[in-house]
mmCIF file of C-alpha atoms in Angstrom:
data_model
loop_
_atom_site.group_PDB
_atom_site.id
_atom_site.type_symbol
_atom_site.label_atom_id
_atom_site.label_comp_id
_atom_site.label_asym_id
_atom_site.label_seq_id
_atom_site.Cartn_x
_atom_site.Cartn_y
_atom_site.Cartn_z
ATOM 1 C CA MET P 28 23.358 2.851 33.033
ATOM 2 C CA PRO P 29 20.690 2.832 30.245
ATOM 3 C CA THR P 30 18.870 -0.429 29.696
ATOM 4 C CA LEU P 31 19.210 -2.363 26.432
ATOM 5 C CA PRO P 32 15.716 -1.340 25.214
ATOM 6 C CA ALA P 33 16.566 2.305 25.949
ATOM 7 C CA LEU P 34 19.819 2.046 24.004
ATOM 8 C CA THR P 35 17.994 0.370 21.117
ATOM 9 C CA SER P 36 15.436 3.163 21.076
ATOM 10 C CA LEU P 37 18.135 5.821 21.189
ATOM 11 C CA LEU P 38 20.066 4.167 18.363
ATOM 12 C CA GLN P 39 16.920 3.870 16.273
ATOM 13 C CA ARG P 40 16.092 7.539 16.768
ATOM 14 C CA SER P 41 19.613 8.636 15.912
ATOM 15 C CA ARG P 42 19.375 6.821 12.590
ATOM 16 C CA ALA P 43 15.943 8.137 11.663
ATOM 17 C CA ARG P 44 16.062 10.868 9.084
ATOM 18 C CA LEU P 45 12.793 12.763 9.434
ATOM 19 C CA SER P 46 11.236 13.895 6.184
ATOM 20 C CA THR P 47 9.756 17.386 6.330
ATOM 21 C CA THR P 48 7.499 16.618 3.379
ATOM 22 C CA ALA P 49 3.971 15.340 3.693
ATOM 23 C CA THR P 50 1.181 14.771 1.233
ATOM 24 C CA THR P 51 -2.500 14.024 0.894
ATOM 25 C CA LEU P 52 -3.663 11.516 -1.692
ATOM 26 C CA PRO P 53 -7.040 11.033 -3.390
ATOM 27 C CA GLN P 54 -9.616 9.172 -1.300
ATOM 28 C CA ILE P 55 -7.310 9.124 1.736
ATOM 29 C CA SER P 56 -8.700 11.394 4.426
ATOM 30 C CA THR P 57 -5.520 11.820 6.464
ATOM 31 C CA VAL P 58 -2.132 13.389 5.882
ATOM 32 C CA LEU P 59 0.678 10.991 4.980
ATOM 33 C CA SER P 60 4.344 11.489 5.728
ATOM 34 C CA ILE P 61 7.429 9.321 5.549
ATOM 35 C CA THR P 62 10.533 8.832 7.656
ATOM 36 C CA GLU P 63 13.539 6.628 7.006
ATOM 37 C CA HIS P 64 14.999 4.192 9.523
ATOM 38 C CA ARG P 65 17.334 1.227 9.780
ATOM 39 C CA SER P 66 16.053 -2.166 10.846
ATOM 40 C CA ALA P 67 17.723 -4.528 13.281
ATOM 41 C CA GLY P 68 18.863 -6.529 10.250
ATOM 42 C CA GLY P 69 20.596 -3.516 8.693
ATOM 43 C CA HIS P 70 17.954 -2.630 6.095
ATOM 44 C CA ASP P 71 17.200 1.045 5.423
ATOM 45 C CA TYR P 72 13.461 1.433 4.934
ATOM 46 C CA GLY P 73 10.842 4.115 4.509
ATOM 47 C CA LEU P 74 8.020 4.124 7.064
ATOM 48 C CA ILE P 75 4.811 5.765 5.825
ATOM 49 C CA ARG P 76 2.672 7.269 8.584
ATOM 50 C CA ALA P 77 -1.071 7.941 8.354
ATOM 51 C CA HIS P 78 -1.334 10.762 10.882
ATOM 52 C CA ALA P 79 -4.976 10.497 11.940
ATOM 53 C CA THR P 80 -5.300 6.727 12.154
ATOM 54 C CA GLY P 81 -1.997 5.577 13.631
ATOM 55 C CA HIS P 82 -1.282 3.228 10.719
ATOM 56 C CA TYR P 83 2.250 2.723 9.410
ATOM 57 C CA THR P 84 3.190 0.998 6.157
ATOM 58 C CA VAL P 85 6.411 -0.569 4.914
ATOM 59 C CA ILE P 86 6.750 -1.409 1.212
ATOM 60 C CA LEU P 87 8.836 -4.410 0.194
ATOM 61 C CA ALA P 88 10.011 -4.881 -3.387
ATOM 62 C CA ALA P 89 9.884 -8.491 -4.558
ATOM 63 C CA THR P 90 13.427 -8.200 -5.871
ATOM 64 C CA GLY P 91 14.508 -11.171 -7.922
ATOM 65 C CA ALA P 92 11.096 -12.819 -7.716
ATOM 66 C CA THR P 93 9.224 -13.822 -10.831
ATOM 67 C CA LEU P 94 5.649 -12.767 -11.450
ATOM 68 C CA ARG P 95 4.679 -16.386 -10.788
ATOM 69 C CA ASP P 96 6.399 -16.262 -7.370
ATOM 70 C CA TRP P 97 4.485 -13.104 -6.493
ATOM 71 C CA GLN P 98 1.223 -14.541 -7.813
ATOM 72 C CA GLN P 99 1.440 -17.475 -5.402
ATOM 73 C CA LEU P 100 0.591 -15.058 -2.599
ATOM 74 C CA CYS P 101 -2.810 -14.586 -4.163
ATOM 75 C CA ASP P 102 -3.562 -18.311 -3.881
ATOM 76 C CA PHE P 103 -3.347 -18.139 -0.093
ATOM 77 C CA THR P 104 -6.647 -17.857 1.763
ATOM 78 C CA ARG P 105 -4.719 -17.223 4.968
ATOM 79 C CA ILE P 106 -1.463 -15.359 5.529
ATOM 80 C CA ASP P 107 0.072 -15.950 8.946
ATOM 81 C CA PHE P 108 2.740 -13.541 10.217
ATOM 82 C CA GLY P 109 3.322 -15.268 13.541
ATOM 83 C CA ALA P 110 2.060 -15.134 17.107
ATOM 84 C CA ASP P 111 3.248 -11.561 17.743
ATOM 85 C CA ALA P 112 1.799 -10.058 14.577
ATOM 86 C CA TRP P 113 -1.575 -8.924 15.903
ATOM 87 C CA ASP P 114 -0.785 -5.350 14.798
ATOM 88 C CA VAL P 115 -0.465 -6.274 11.108
ATOM 89 C CA VAL P 116 -3.836 -5.086 9.823
ATOM 90 C CA ALA P 117 -3.405 -5.231 6.040
ATOM 91 C CA VAL P 118 -1.168 -6.679 3.363
ATOM 92 C CA THR P 119 -1.301 -5.429 -0.222
ATOM 93 C CA ALA P 120 0.293 -7.202 -3.179
ATOM 94 C CA VAL P 121 0.966 -4.853 -6.112
ATOM 95 C CA ALA P 122 2.007 -5.616 -9.697
ATOM 96 C CA ASP P 123 2.994 -2.464 -11.595
ATOM 97 C CA THR P 124 3.476 -2.676 -15.374
ATOM 98 C CA PHE P 125 5.019 0.243 -17.267
ATOM 99 C CA PRO P 126 7.197 1.071 -20.308
ATOM 100 C CA ARG P 127 10.631 -0.400 -19.671
ATOM 101 C CA THR P 128 12.694 2.612 -20.837
ATOM 102 C CA ASP P 129 12.293 6.376 -21.020
ATOM 103 C CA THR P 130 12.317 6.104 -24.813
ATOM 104 C CA ALA P 131 9.387 3.661 -24.776
ATOM 105 C CA HIS P 132 7.576 5.876 -22.306
ATOM 106 C CA ARG P 133 7.976 8.939 -24.504
ATOM 107 C CA ARG P 134 6.740 7.019 -27.530
ATOM 108 C CA TRP P 135 3.670 5.974 -25.613
ATOM 109 C CA LEU P 136 3.012 9.580 -24.553
ATOM 110 C CA ASP P 137 3.434 10.817 -28.139
ATOM 111 C CA THR P 138 -0.212 11.054 -29.207
ATOM 112 C CA GLU P 139 0.657 12.691 -32.537
ATOM 113 C CA HIS P 140 2.518 9.741 -34.073
ATOM 114 C CA HIS P 141 0.580 6.958 -32.287
ATOM 115 C CA TYR P 142 3.531 4.657 -31.686
ATOM 116 C CA ARG P 143 2.605 1.099 -30.778
ATOM 117 C CA LEU P 144 4.806 -0.521 -28.166
ATOM 118 C CA ASP P 145 5.759 -4.191 -28.161
ATOM 119 C CA VAL P 146 5.413 -6.554 -25.212
ATOM 120 C CA ALA P 147 9.216 -6.483 -24.954
ATOM 121 C CA ASP P 148 8.984 -2.739 -24.231
ATOM 122 C CA LEU P 149 7.075 -3.410 -21.001
ATOM 123 C CA ALA P 150 8.344 -4.278 -17.520
ATOM 124 C CA THR P 151 6.547 -5.354 -14.343
ATOM 125 C CA ASP P 152 7.631 -4.584 -10.776
ATOM 126 C CA THR P 153 6.031 -6.382 -7.856
ATOM 127 C CA TYR P 154 5.671 -5.162 -4.284
ATOM 128 C CA LEU P 155 4.242 -6.178 -0.946
ATOM 129 C CA ALA P 156 3.001 -3.430 1.387
ATOM 130 C CA VAL P 157 2.561 -4.365 5.058
ATOM 131 C CA THR P 158 0.473 -2.056 7.260
ATOM 132 C CA PHE P 159 0.810 -1.987 11.050
ATOM 133 C CA VAL P 160 -1.391 -0.227 13.596
ATOM 134 C CA ALA P 161 0.272 1.624 16.483
ATOM 135 C CA ALA P 162 -0.058 -0.166 19.810
ATOM 136 C CA THR P 163 0.379 2.928 21.982
ATOM 137 C CA SER P 164 -0.364 6.635 21.791
ATOM 138 C CA ALA P 165 3.390 7.297 21.693
ATOM 139 C CA MET P 166 3.765 5.067 18.635
ATOM 140 C CA LYS P 167 0.762 6.709 16.972
ATOM 141 C CA SER P 168 2.198 10.201 17.274
ATOM 142 C CA THR P 169 5.933 9.479 17.055
ATOM 143 C CA PRO P 170 7.342 7.587 14.052
ATOM 144 C CA ASP P 171 10.602 6.933 15.914
ATOM 145 C CA GLU P 172 8.729 4.956 18.561
ATOM 146 C CA MET P 173 6.934 2.866 15.956
ATOM 147 C CA ALA P 174 10.150 2.360 14.011
ATOM 148 C CA VAL P 175 11.713 0.576 16.983
ATOM 149 C CA GLU P 176 8.973 -2.069 16.838
ATOM 150 C CA VAL P 177 8.822 -2.336 13.043
ATOM 151 C CA GLY P 178 12.613 -2.363 12.691
ATOM 152 C CA ARG P 179 12.914 -5.146 15.243
ATOM 153 C CA ARG P 180 10.563 -7.404 13.283
ATOM 154 C CA LEU P 181 11.317 -6.464 9.697
ATOM 155 C CA HIS P 182 14.282 -8.836 9.392
ATOM 156 C CA THR P 183 12.113 -11.761 10.543
ATOM 157 C CA LEU P 184 9.340 -10.807 8.129
ATOM 158 C CA ILE P 185 11.774 -10.615 5.206
ATOM 159 C CA GLY P 186 13.239 -13.982 6.198
ATOM 160 C CA SER P 187 9.851 -15.666 6.378
ATOM 161 C CA LEU P 188 8.839 -14.342 2.964
ATOM 162 C CA HIS P 189 12.146 -15.568 1.513
ATOM 163 C CA ALA P 190 11.511 -19.005 3.009
ATOM 164 C CA ALA P 191 8.098 -18.992 1.321
ATOM 165 C CA GLY P 192 9.791 -18.386 -2.034
ATOM 166 C CA LEU P 193 9.386 -14.618 -2.221
ATOM 167 C CA PRO P 194 12.654 -12.709 -1.664
ATOM 168 C CA THR P 195 11.941 -9.089 -0.764
ATOM 169 C CA THR P 196 13.848 -5.891 -0.016
ATOM 170 C CA PRO P 197 12.337 -2.871 1.774
ATOM 171 C CA LEU P 198 12.087 0.383 -0.172
ATOM 172 C CA THR P 199 13.850 3.460 1.159
ATOM 173 C CA ALA P 200 11.976 6.760 1.475
ATOM 174 C CA ALA P 201 13.430 7.956 -1.840
ATOM 175 C CA GLN P 202 12.388 4.759 -3.592
ATOM 176 C CA VAL P 203 8.861 5.021 -2.175
ATOM 177 C CA ALA P 204 8.619 8.566 -3.543
ATOM 178 C CA ALA P 205 9.791 7.465 -7.002
ATOM 179 C CA VAL P 206 7.290 4.598 -7.137
ATOM 180 C CA GLY P 207 4.503 6.873 -5.889
ATOM 181 C CA VAL P 208 5.134 9.517 -8.532
ATOM 182 C CA ARG P 209 5.080 6.863 -11.231
ATOM 183 C CA ALA P 210 1.819 5.466 -9.849
ATOM 184 C CA TYR P 211 -0.151 8.691 -9.453
ATOM 185 C CA ARG P 212 1.205 10.883 -12.243
ATOM 186 C CA GLY P 213 1.691 8.442 -15.080
ATOM 187 C CA GLY P 214 4.244 10.456 -17.046
ATOM 188 C CA LEU P 215 7.985 10.755 -16.703
ATOM 189 C CA PRO P 216 8.954 12.635 -13.515
ATOM 190 C CA ASP P 217 10.424 16.105 -13.986
ATOM 191 C CA ASP P 218 12.751 15.473 -11.058
ATOM 192 C CA PRO P 219 14.796 12.244 -11.153
ATOM 193 C CA ALA P 220 14.749 12.265 -7.329
ATOM 194 C CA PRO P 221 11.208 13.365 -6.400
ATOM 195 C CA ALA P 222 10.218 14.164 -2.844
ATOM 196 C CA PHE P 223 7.421 12.322 -1.049
ATOM 197 C CA ALA P 224 5.233 15.430 -1.356
ATOM 198 C CA ASP P 225 5.463 15.128 -5.155
ATOM 199 C CA ILE P 226 3.447 11.897 -5.157
ATOM 200 C CA ALA P 227 0.057 13.641 -5.248
ATOM 201 C CA PRO P 228 -1.572 13.972 -8.687
ATOM 202 C CA ASP P 229 -1.032 17.297 -10.410
ATOM 203 C CA SER P 230 -4.502 17.263 -11.964
ATOM 204 C CA THR P 231 -7.860 17.577 -10.214
ATOM 205 C CA PRO P 232 -9.125 14.065 -9.388
ATOM 206 C CA HIS P 233 -12.745 13.129 -9.955
ATOM 207 C CA ARG P 234 -14.815 10.023 -9.428
ATOM 208 C CA VAL P 235 -17.551 8.561 -11.616
ATOM 209 C CA ARG P 236 -19.335 5.725 -9.833
ATOM 210 C CA ASP P 237 -16.648 3.095 -9.138
ATOM 211 C CA VAL P 238 -14.059 4.619 -11.465
ATOM 212 C CA PHE P 239 -11.538 7.136 -10.182
ATOM 213 C CA CYS P 240 -9.772 9.435 -12.655
ATOM 214 C CA HIS P 241 -6.737 11.716 -12.524
ATOM 215 C CA ASN P 242 -3.777 12.524 -14.795
ATOM 216 C CA ASP P 243 -5.496 10.635 -17.649
ATOM 217 C CA LEU P 244 -5.418 7.491 -15.483
ATOM 218 C CA HIS P 245 -8.479 5.413 -14.607
ATOM 219 C CA SER P 246 -8.758 3.225 -11.491
ATOM 220 C CA ALA P 247 -11.556 0.800 -10.646
ATOM 221 C CA THR P 248 -12.060 -1.083 -7.377
ATOM 222 C CA TRP P 249 -14.215 -4.103 -6.663
ATOM 223 C CA VAL P 250 -14.643 -6.870 -4.094
ATOM 224 C CA ILE P 251 -13.682 -10.428 -4.963
ATOM 225 C CA ALA P 252 -16.138 -13.095 -3.862
ATOM 226 C CA PRO P 253 -14.573 -15.472 -1.295
ATOM 227 C CA HIS P 254 -15.185 -18.592 -3.435
ATOM 228 C CA VAL P 255 -12.939 -17.148 -6.175
ATOM 229 C CA LEU P 256 -9.962 -17.660 -3.854
ATOM 230 C CA GLU P 257 -10.784 -21.299 -3.140
ATOM 231 C CA PRO P 258 -9.606 -24.297 -5.196
ATOM 232 C CA PRO P 259 -10.008 -24.992 -8.033
ATOM 233 C CA HIS P 260 -10.395 -21.259 -8.784
ATOM 234 C CA ALA P 261 -7.581 -19.756 -6.658
ATOM 235 C CA MET P 262 -7.780 -16.652 -8.843
ATOM 236 C CA GLY P 263 -5.381 -18.263 -11.302
ATOM 237 C CA SER P 264 -7.228 -17.554 -14.547
ATOM 238 C CA VAL P 265 -8.454 -14.169 -13.306
ATOM 239 C CA LEU P 266 -4.966 -13.011 -12.343
ATOM 240 C CA ALA P 267 -3.434 -14.383 -15.510
ATOM 241 C CA GLN P 268 -5.679 -12.147 -17.587
ATOM 242 C CA LEU P 269 -5.203 -9.092 -15.388
ATOM 243 C CA LEU P 270 -1.421 -9.498 -15.287
ATOM 244 C CA GLU P 271 -0.931 -10.137 -18.995
ATOM 245 C CA ARG P 272 1.179 -7.360 -20.507
ATOM 246 C CA ASP P 273 -0.733 -5.545 -23.217
ATOM 247 C CA PRO P 274 1.018 -2.935 -25.402
ATOM 248 C CA THR P 275 -2.312 -1.188 -25.979
ATOM 249 C CA THR P 276 -2.437 -0.380 -22.241
ATOM 250 C CA PRO P 277 1.251 -0.257 -21.252
ATOM 251 C CA ARG P 278 0.595 1.393 -17.870
ATOM 252 C CA THR P 279 -1.400 -0.878 -15.558
ATOM 253 C CA ARG P 280 -1.352 -1.566 -11.850
ATOM 254 C CA LEU P 281 -3.028 -4.435 -10.024
ATOM 255 C CA ALA P 282 -3.358 -4.225 -6.233
ATOM 256 C CA ILE P 283 -4.907 -6.901 -4.034
ATOM 257 C CA THR P 284 -5.418 -6.160 -0.352
ATOM 258 C CA TRP P 285 -5.964 -8.617 2.478
ATOM 259 C CA ARG P 286 -7.443 -7.045 5.602
ATOM 260 C CA ALA P 287 -7.218 -8.427 9.132
ATOM 261 C CA THR P 288 -10.283 -10.073 10.587
ATOM 262 C CA GLY P 289 -11.157 -11.043 14.144
ATOM 263 C CA SER P 290 -10.365 -9.371 17.475
ATOM 264 C CA PRO P 291 -7.678 -6.674 17.852
ATOM 265 C CA ARG P 292 -5.381 -9.200 19.564
ATOM 266 C CA PRO P 293 -6.420 -12.612 18.181
ATOM 267 C CA SER P 294 -4.958 -15.758 19.651
ATOM 268 C CA THR P 295 -3.971 -16.840 16.127
ATOM 269 C CA PRO P 296 -3.272 -13.554 14.343
ATOM 270 C CA THR P 297 -3.703 -13.805 10.605
ATOM 271 C CA ILE P 298 -4.463 -11.763 7.551
ATOM 272 C CA ARG P 299 -7.417 -13.551 6.055
ATOM 273 C CA SER P 300 -9.220 -13.355 2.748
ATOM 274 C CA ASP P 301 -12.455 -15.019 3.843
ATOM 275 C CA SER P 302 -14.130 -11.799 4.968
ATOM 276 C CA PRO P 303 -16.924 -10.530 2.666
ATOM 277 C CA SER P 304 -15.072 -7.223 2.501
ATOM 278 C CA SER P 305 -11.677 -8.607 1.548
ATOM 279 C CA PRO P 306 -9.594 -8.848 -0.425
ATOM 280 C CA LEU P 307 -10.111 -5.653 -2.353
ATOM 281 C CA CYS P 308 -8.848 -5.649 -5.901
ATOM 282 C CA SER P 309 -8.069 -2.518 -7.880
ATOM 283 C CA VAL P 310 -6.691 -1.938 -11.349
ATOM 284 C CA SER P 311 -5.489 1.329 -12.830
ATOM 285 C CA ALA P 312 -4.649 1.919 -16.461
ATOM 286 C CA ARG P 313 -3.866 4.881 -18.644
ATOM 287 C CA ARG P 314 -6.716 5.820 -20.939
#
């Protein structure tokens, strides 16, 4: 008779729909692929695998949360995911602003008539990406193995974020692909249901100092000094300016990453922002 863990693993594998598509993205040195699984709480979610490093990422949409709710995350100097969360190595909060409708998007792309959008034409989606590191060689090489662990804990993670005032819903593989195409390509997708492999930019990327360019998009990355995250600063005024919707730059994306500090298995596992190298802050905007 199979044990309960064996049955759980078998059930998880039977529900995993392996994606045959993979992609490489600018400034990421390893191949990325995605599989879709179902968590113990019944959520379908896409699990992004970094092949060479053994890192896996789940993206949660802050569905129903206001920008202010999402922004509260950035006031935390310590994010604690519990005593069994030593394998959470990074958390990235993303605010993505874009033209609200296809019509507004086309007007923005129309360089001949120089339409000016209004603030009402813009929308902002917020996300939280959680990155895990594989604990075993089997998990590193086999997404199904890692999905058993991630799927077991995802319901608890979603519940804890909801209790903190940030309701979230995991993105499926198809939703991850759609968000990725919008992020890296800038224009309207040719395919309403793009594949994960379609995320990569379709123009040759290049970098000039700290600015990264592709598809007429510019991205800049910098390190935030630790004191900026401490009261009375708490990044409030900085974030307010960066998050303000501006019709002159209707496509912007703000990403703030907290990286794990301390030993691989700390006694009090946390994602901290008091390391000189974290958080990283990046902004991309269409030229």
